GROMACS .gro file of C-alpha atoms in nm:
model
  188
    1MET     CA    1  -3.519 -20.892  -0.901
    2LYS     CA    2  -3.717 -20.561  -0.853
    3THR     CA    3  -3.523 -20.256  -1.031
    4CYS     CA    4  -3.549 -19.874  -0.990
    5LEU     CA    5  -3.315 -19.578  -1.154
    6ILE     CA    6  -3.236 -19.303  -0.925
    7VAL     CA    7  -3.139 -18.999  -1.139
    8ILE     CA    8  -2.924 -18.810  -0.921
    9ASP     CA    9  -2.897 -18.393  -0.903
   10ALA     CA   10  -3.003 -18.353  -1.312
   11GLN     CA   11  -3.090 -17.984  -1.214
   12GLU     CA   12  -2.963 -17.636  -1.320
   13SER     CA   13  -2.780 -17.569  -1.040
   14PHE     CA   14  -2.505 -17.668  -1.210
   15ARG     CA   15  -2.550 -17.469  -1.486
   16HIS     CA   16  -2.486 -17.188  -1.250
   17ARG     CA   17  -2.093 -17.262  -1.117
   18PRO     CA   18  -1.870 -17.127  -1.256
   19TYR     CA   19  -1.642 -17.511  -1.370
   20SER     CA   20  -1.968 -17.515  -1.616
   21THR     CA   21  -1.967 -17.609  -1.955
   22GLU     CA   22  -2.212 -17.793  -2.201
   23ARG     CA   23  -1.970 -17.964  -2.383
   24ASP     CA   24  -2.044 -18.285  -2.239
   25MET     CA   25  -2.418 -18.197  -2.189
   26PRO     CA   26  -2.537 -18.339  -2.510
   27PRO     CA   27  -2.414 -18.694  -2.486
   28TYR     CA   28  -2.480 -18.751  -2.119
   29LEU     CA   29  -2.885 -18.608  -2.168
   30ALA     CA   30  -2.889 -18.853  -2.459
   31ALA     CA   31  -2.782 -19.114  -2.278
   32GLN     CA   32  -3.013 -19.032  -1.975
   33ASN     CA   33  -3.337 -18.972  -2.143
   34ALA     CA   34  -3.265 -19.290  -2.344
   35LEU     CA   35  -3.225 -19.481  -1.961
   36ILE     CA   36  -3.544 -19.292  -1.840
   37ALA     CA   37  -3.751 -19.379  -2.154
   38GLY     CA   38  -3.606 -19.748  -2.131
   39CYS     CA   39  -3.729 -19.770  -1.752
   40ALA     CA   40  -4.080 -19.637  -1.844
   41GLU     CA   41  -4.128 -19.898  -2.114
   42ARG     CA   42  -4.033 -20.131  -1.868
   43GLY     CA   43  -4.230 -20.028  -1.584
   44VAL     CA   44  -3.903 -19.938  -1.425
   45ARG     CA   45  -3.972 -19.694  -1.161
   46VAL     CA   46  -3.764 -19.391  -1.178
   47VAL     CA   47  -3.688 -19.203  -0.871
   48ARG     CA   48  -3.582 -18.806  -0.837
   49VAL     CA   49  -3.252 -18.685  -0.598
   50LEU     CA   50  -3.227 -18.345  -0.637
   51HIS     CA   51  -2.959 -18.141  -0.429
   52ALA     CA   52  -2.981 -17.834  -0.189
   53ASP     CA   53  -2.703 -17.756   0.032
   54GLY     CA   54  -2.517 -17.408   0.159
   55PRO     CA   55  -2.667 -17.028   0.236
   56ALA     CA   56  -3.014 -17.034   0.195
   57GLU     CA   57  -3.024 -16.725  -0.068
   58PRO     CA   58  -3.126 -16.649  -0.396
   59SER     CA   59  -2.743 -16.554  -0.518
   60ASN     CA   60  -2.654 -16.966  -0.407
   61PRO     CA   61  -2.745 -17.224  -0.733
   62PHE     CA   62  -2.778 -17.453  -0.473
   63ALA     CA   63  -3.015 -17.306  -0.229
   64VAL     CA   64  -3.383 -17.329  -0.328
   65GLU     CA   65  -3.438 -16.982  -0.353
   66SER     CA   66  -3.220 -16.956  -0.590
   67GLY     CA   67  -3.471 -17.124  -0.863
   68HIS     CA   68  -3.216 -17.381  -1.010
   69VAL     CA   69  -3.307 -17.679  -0.769
   70ARG     CA   70  -3.501 -17.766  -1.051
   71PRO     CA   71  -3.480 -18.051  -1.326
   72LEU     CA   72  -3.251 -17.994  -1.563
   73GLU     CA   73  -3.345 -17.849  -1.873
   74GLY     CA   74  -3.280 -18.092  -2.190
   75LEU     CA   75  -3.377 -18.342  -1.961
   76ALA     CA   76  -3.729 -18.560  -2.083
   77PRO     CA   77  -4.001 -18.556  -1.861
   78PHE     CA   78  -4.092 -18.846  -1.695
   79ASP     CA   79  -4.337 -19.010  -1.387
   80GLU     CA   80  -4.149 -18.980  -1.110
   81ALA     CA   81  -4.209 -19.301  -0.865
   82ALA     CA   82  -4.083 -19.070  -0.548
   83ARG     CA   83  -3.904 -18.690  -0.553
   84PHE     CA   84  -3.603 -18.643  -0.274
   85LEU     CA   85  -3.397 -18.338  -0.145
   86LYS     CA   86  -3.082 -18.431  -0.068
   87HIS     CA   87  -2.825 -18.241   0.153
   88ARG     CA   88  -2.501 -18.493   0.092
   89HIS     CA   89  -2.318 -18.692  -0.118
   90SER     CA   90  -2.508 -18.995  -0.090
   91ALA     CA   91  -2.874 -18.965  -0.208
   92LEU     CA   92  -2.909 -19.222   0.094
   93VAL     CA   93  -2.797 -19.000   0.412
   94GLY     CA   94  -3.121 -18.826   0.504
   95THR     CA   95  -3.350 -18.829   0.303
   96GLY     CA   96  -3.596 -19.156   0.342
   97LEU     CA   97  -3.449 -19.260  -0.008
   98ASP     CA   98  -3.306 -19.585   0.186
   99VAL     CA   99  -3.691 -19.640   0.304
  100TRP     CA  100  -3.858 -19.604   0.057
  101LEU     CA  101  -3.616 -19.887  -0.153
  102THR     CA  102  -3.697 -20.074   0.085
  103ARG     CA  103  -4.069 -20.035   0.131
  104ASN     CA  104  -4.071 -20.110  -0.219
  105GLY     CA  105  -3.864 -20.427  -0.216
  106ILE     CA  106  -3.586 -20.255  -0.497
  107GLY     CA  107  -3.285 -20.490  -0.484
  108ARG     CA  108  -3.109 -20.342  -0.776
  109LEU     CA  109  -3.035 -19.983  -0.842
  110ILE     CA  110  -2.957 -19.805  -1.158
  111VAL     CA  111  -2.720 -19.493  -1.084
  112SER     CA  112  -2.708 -19.155  -1.267
  113GLY     CA  113  -2.707 -18.845  -1.296
  114ILE     CA  114  -2.465 -18.600  -1.197
  115ARG     CA  115  -2.156 -18.545  -1.069
  116THR     CA  116  -1.984 -18.847  -1.209
  117GLU     CA  117  -1.711 -18.868  -0.909
  118GLN     CA  118  -1.905 -18.652  -0.661
  119CYS     CA  119  -2.305 -18.768  -0.577
  120CYS     CA  120  -2.325 -19.104  -0.841
  121GLU     CA  121  -1.986 -19.228  -0.685
  122THR     CA  122  -2.106 -19.177  -0.336
  123THR     CA  123  -2.431 -19.306  -0.346
  124THR     CA  124  -2.285 -19.633  -0.538
  125ARG     CA  125  -2.029 -19.714  -0.287
  126HIS     CA  126  -2.281 -19.588   0.005
  127ALA     CA  127  -2.598 -19.836  -0.166
  128SER     CA  128  -2.331 -20.123  -0.206
  129ASP     CA  129  -2.225 -20.171   0.160
  130LEU     CA  130  -2.611 -20.142   0.227
  131GLY     CA  131  -2.606 -20.460   0.043
  132TRP     CA  132  -2.833 -20.298  -0.289
  133GLU     CA  133  -2.727 -20.413  -0.655
  134VAL     CA  134  -2.553 -20.156  -0.829
  135ASP     CA  135  -2.531 -20.115  -1.141
  136TYR     CA  136  -2.366 -19.803  -1.260
  137VAL     CA  137  -2.426 -19.646  -1.579
  138THR     CA  138  -2.129 -19.453  -1.648
  139ASP     CA  139  -2.234 -19.226  -2.036
  140ALA     CA  140  -2.569 -19.217  -1.792
  141THR     CA  141  -2.363 -18.977  -1.576
  142LEU     CA  142  -2.184 -18.596  -1.612
  143THR     CA  143  -1.907 -18.394  -1.474
  144TYR     CA  144  -1.694 -18.164  -1.548
  145ASP     CA  145  -1.305 -18.087  -1.542
  146MET     CA  146  -1.080 -18.038  -1.227
  147GLN     CA  147  -0.783 -17.924  -1.142
  148GLN     CA  148  -0.583 -18.165  -0.919
  149PRO     CA  149  -0.383 -18.033  -0.571
  150ASP     CA  150  -0.067 -17.884  -0.774
  151GLY     CA  151  -0.271 -17.764  -1.023
  152THR     CA  152  -0.269 -17.979  -1.291
  153PRO     CA  153  -0.595 -18.021  -1.490
  154LEU     CA  154  -0.775 -18.335  -1.461
  155ALA     CA  155  -1.042 -18.392  -1.775
  156ALA     CA  156  -1.351 -18.506  -1.709
  157ALA     CA  157  -1.307 -18.766  -1.945
  158ASP     CA  158  -1.041 -18.885  -1.719
  159ILE     CA  159  -1.207 -18.874  -1.363
  160LYS     CA  160  -1.530 -19.078  -1.533
  161ALA     CA  161  -1.275 -19.335  -1.641
  162ARG     CA  162  -1.093 -19.329  -1.292
  163THR     CA  163  -1.449 -19.353  -1.111
  164ALA     CA  164  -1.566 -19.676  -1.345
  165THR     CA  165  -1.235 -19.807  -1.247
  166VAL     CA  166  -1.293 -19.777  -0.858
  167LEU     CA  167  -1.673 -19.918  -0.865
  168ALA     CA  168  -1.608 -20.231  -1.108
  169GLY     CA  169  -1.654 -20.527  -0.941
  170ARG     CA  170  -1.581 -20.415  -0.596
  171PHE     CA  171  -1.900 -20.164  -0.560
  172ALA     CA  172  -2.115 -20.134  -0.899
  173THR     CA  173  -2.202 -20.330  -1.220
  174LEU     CA  174  -2.059 -20.129  -1.471
  175CYS     CA  175  -2.290 -20.041  -1.826
  176THR     CA  176  -2.412 -19.958  -2.087
  177VAL     CA  177  -2.806 -19.832  -2.104
  178ASP     CA  178  -2.852 -20.123  -2.311
  179GLU     CA  179  -2.682 -20.355  -2.042
  180ALA     CA  180  -2.825 -20.180  -1.734
  181LEU     CA  181  -3.149 -20.185  -1.934
  182ALA     CA  182  -3.138 -20.542  -2.056
  183ARG     CA  183  -3.041 -20.656  -1.694
  184ALA     CA  184  -3.379 -20.463  -1.565
  185GLY     CA  185  -3.608 -20.602  -1.746
  186ALA     CA  186  -3.946 -20.594  -1.659
  187ALA     CA  187  -4.049 -20.488  -1.411
  188ALA     CA  188  -4.138 -20.792  -1.122
   0.00000   0.00000   0.00000
């Protein structure tokens, strides 16, 4: 089955948000870069998706005008099979990614990127509902601590565990980097 790695929102915009921390960035980048390198070695196509929204002003880190809607520093460069700019949580809404995947005969997606519980999880659920097989590489996703509605802190590790729990077996196969690469095999 033809596989494609999707690198979602691994962009500098996040480093300019008040909740941003570098605490989990090194292990995320190590996993993400290993996944990209492994896919490149196997001839698996790698697609970059970036996110832009909000006011088109330089002060908004998710506005193209800010200069931050660009690949994350520390992310290994890679040959993009395609690049898409999204304005919604799912990378499959209004981008043309679904058309590109279909035209290229892609049957399995490897999902990675930033934020675990938002764009990565949403894209995974959407892709599964549209019929793609999805491998979700939790280690190659990144998120940040949040605050629950009652004010209780929610650690990034707990958010990642919750996302893995709700996706496993329903919307995706949870994989380590090595497992996702083994499942991808050589490009068909």
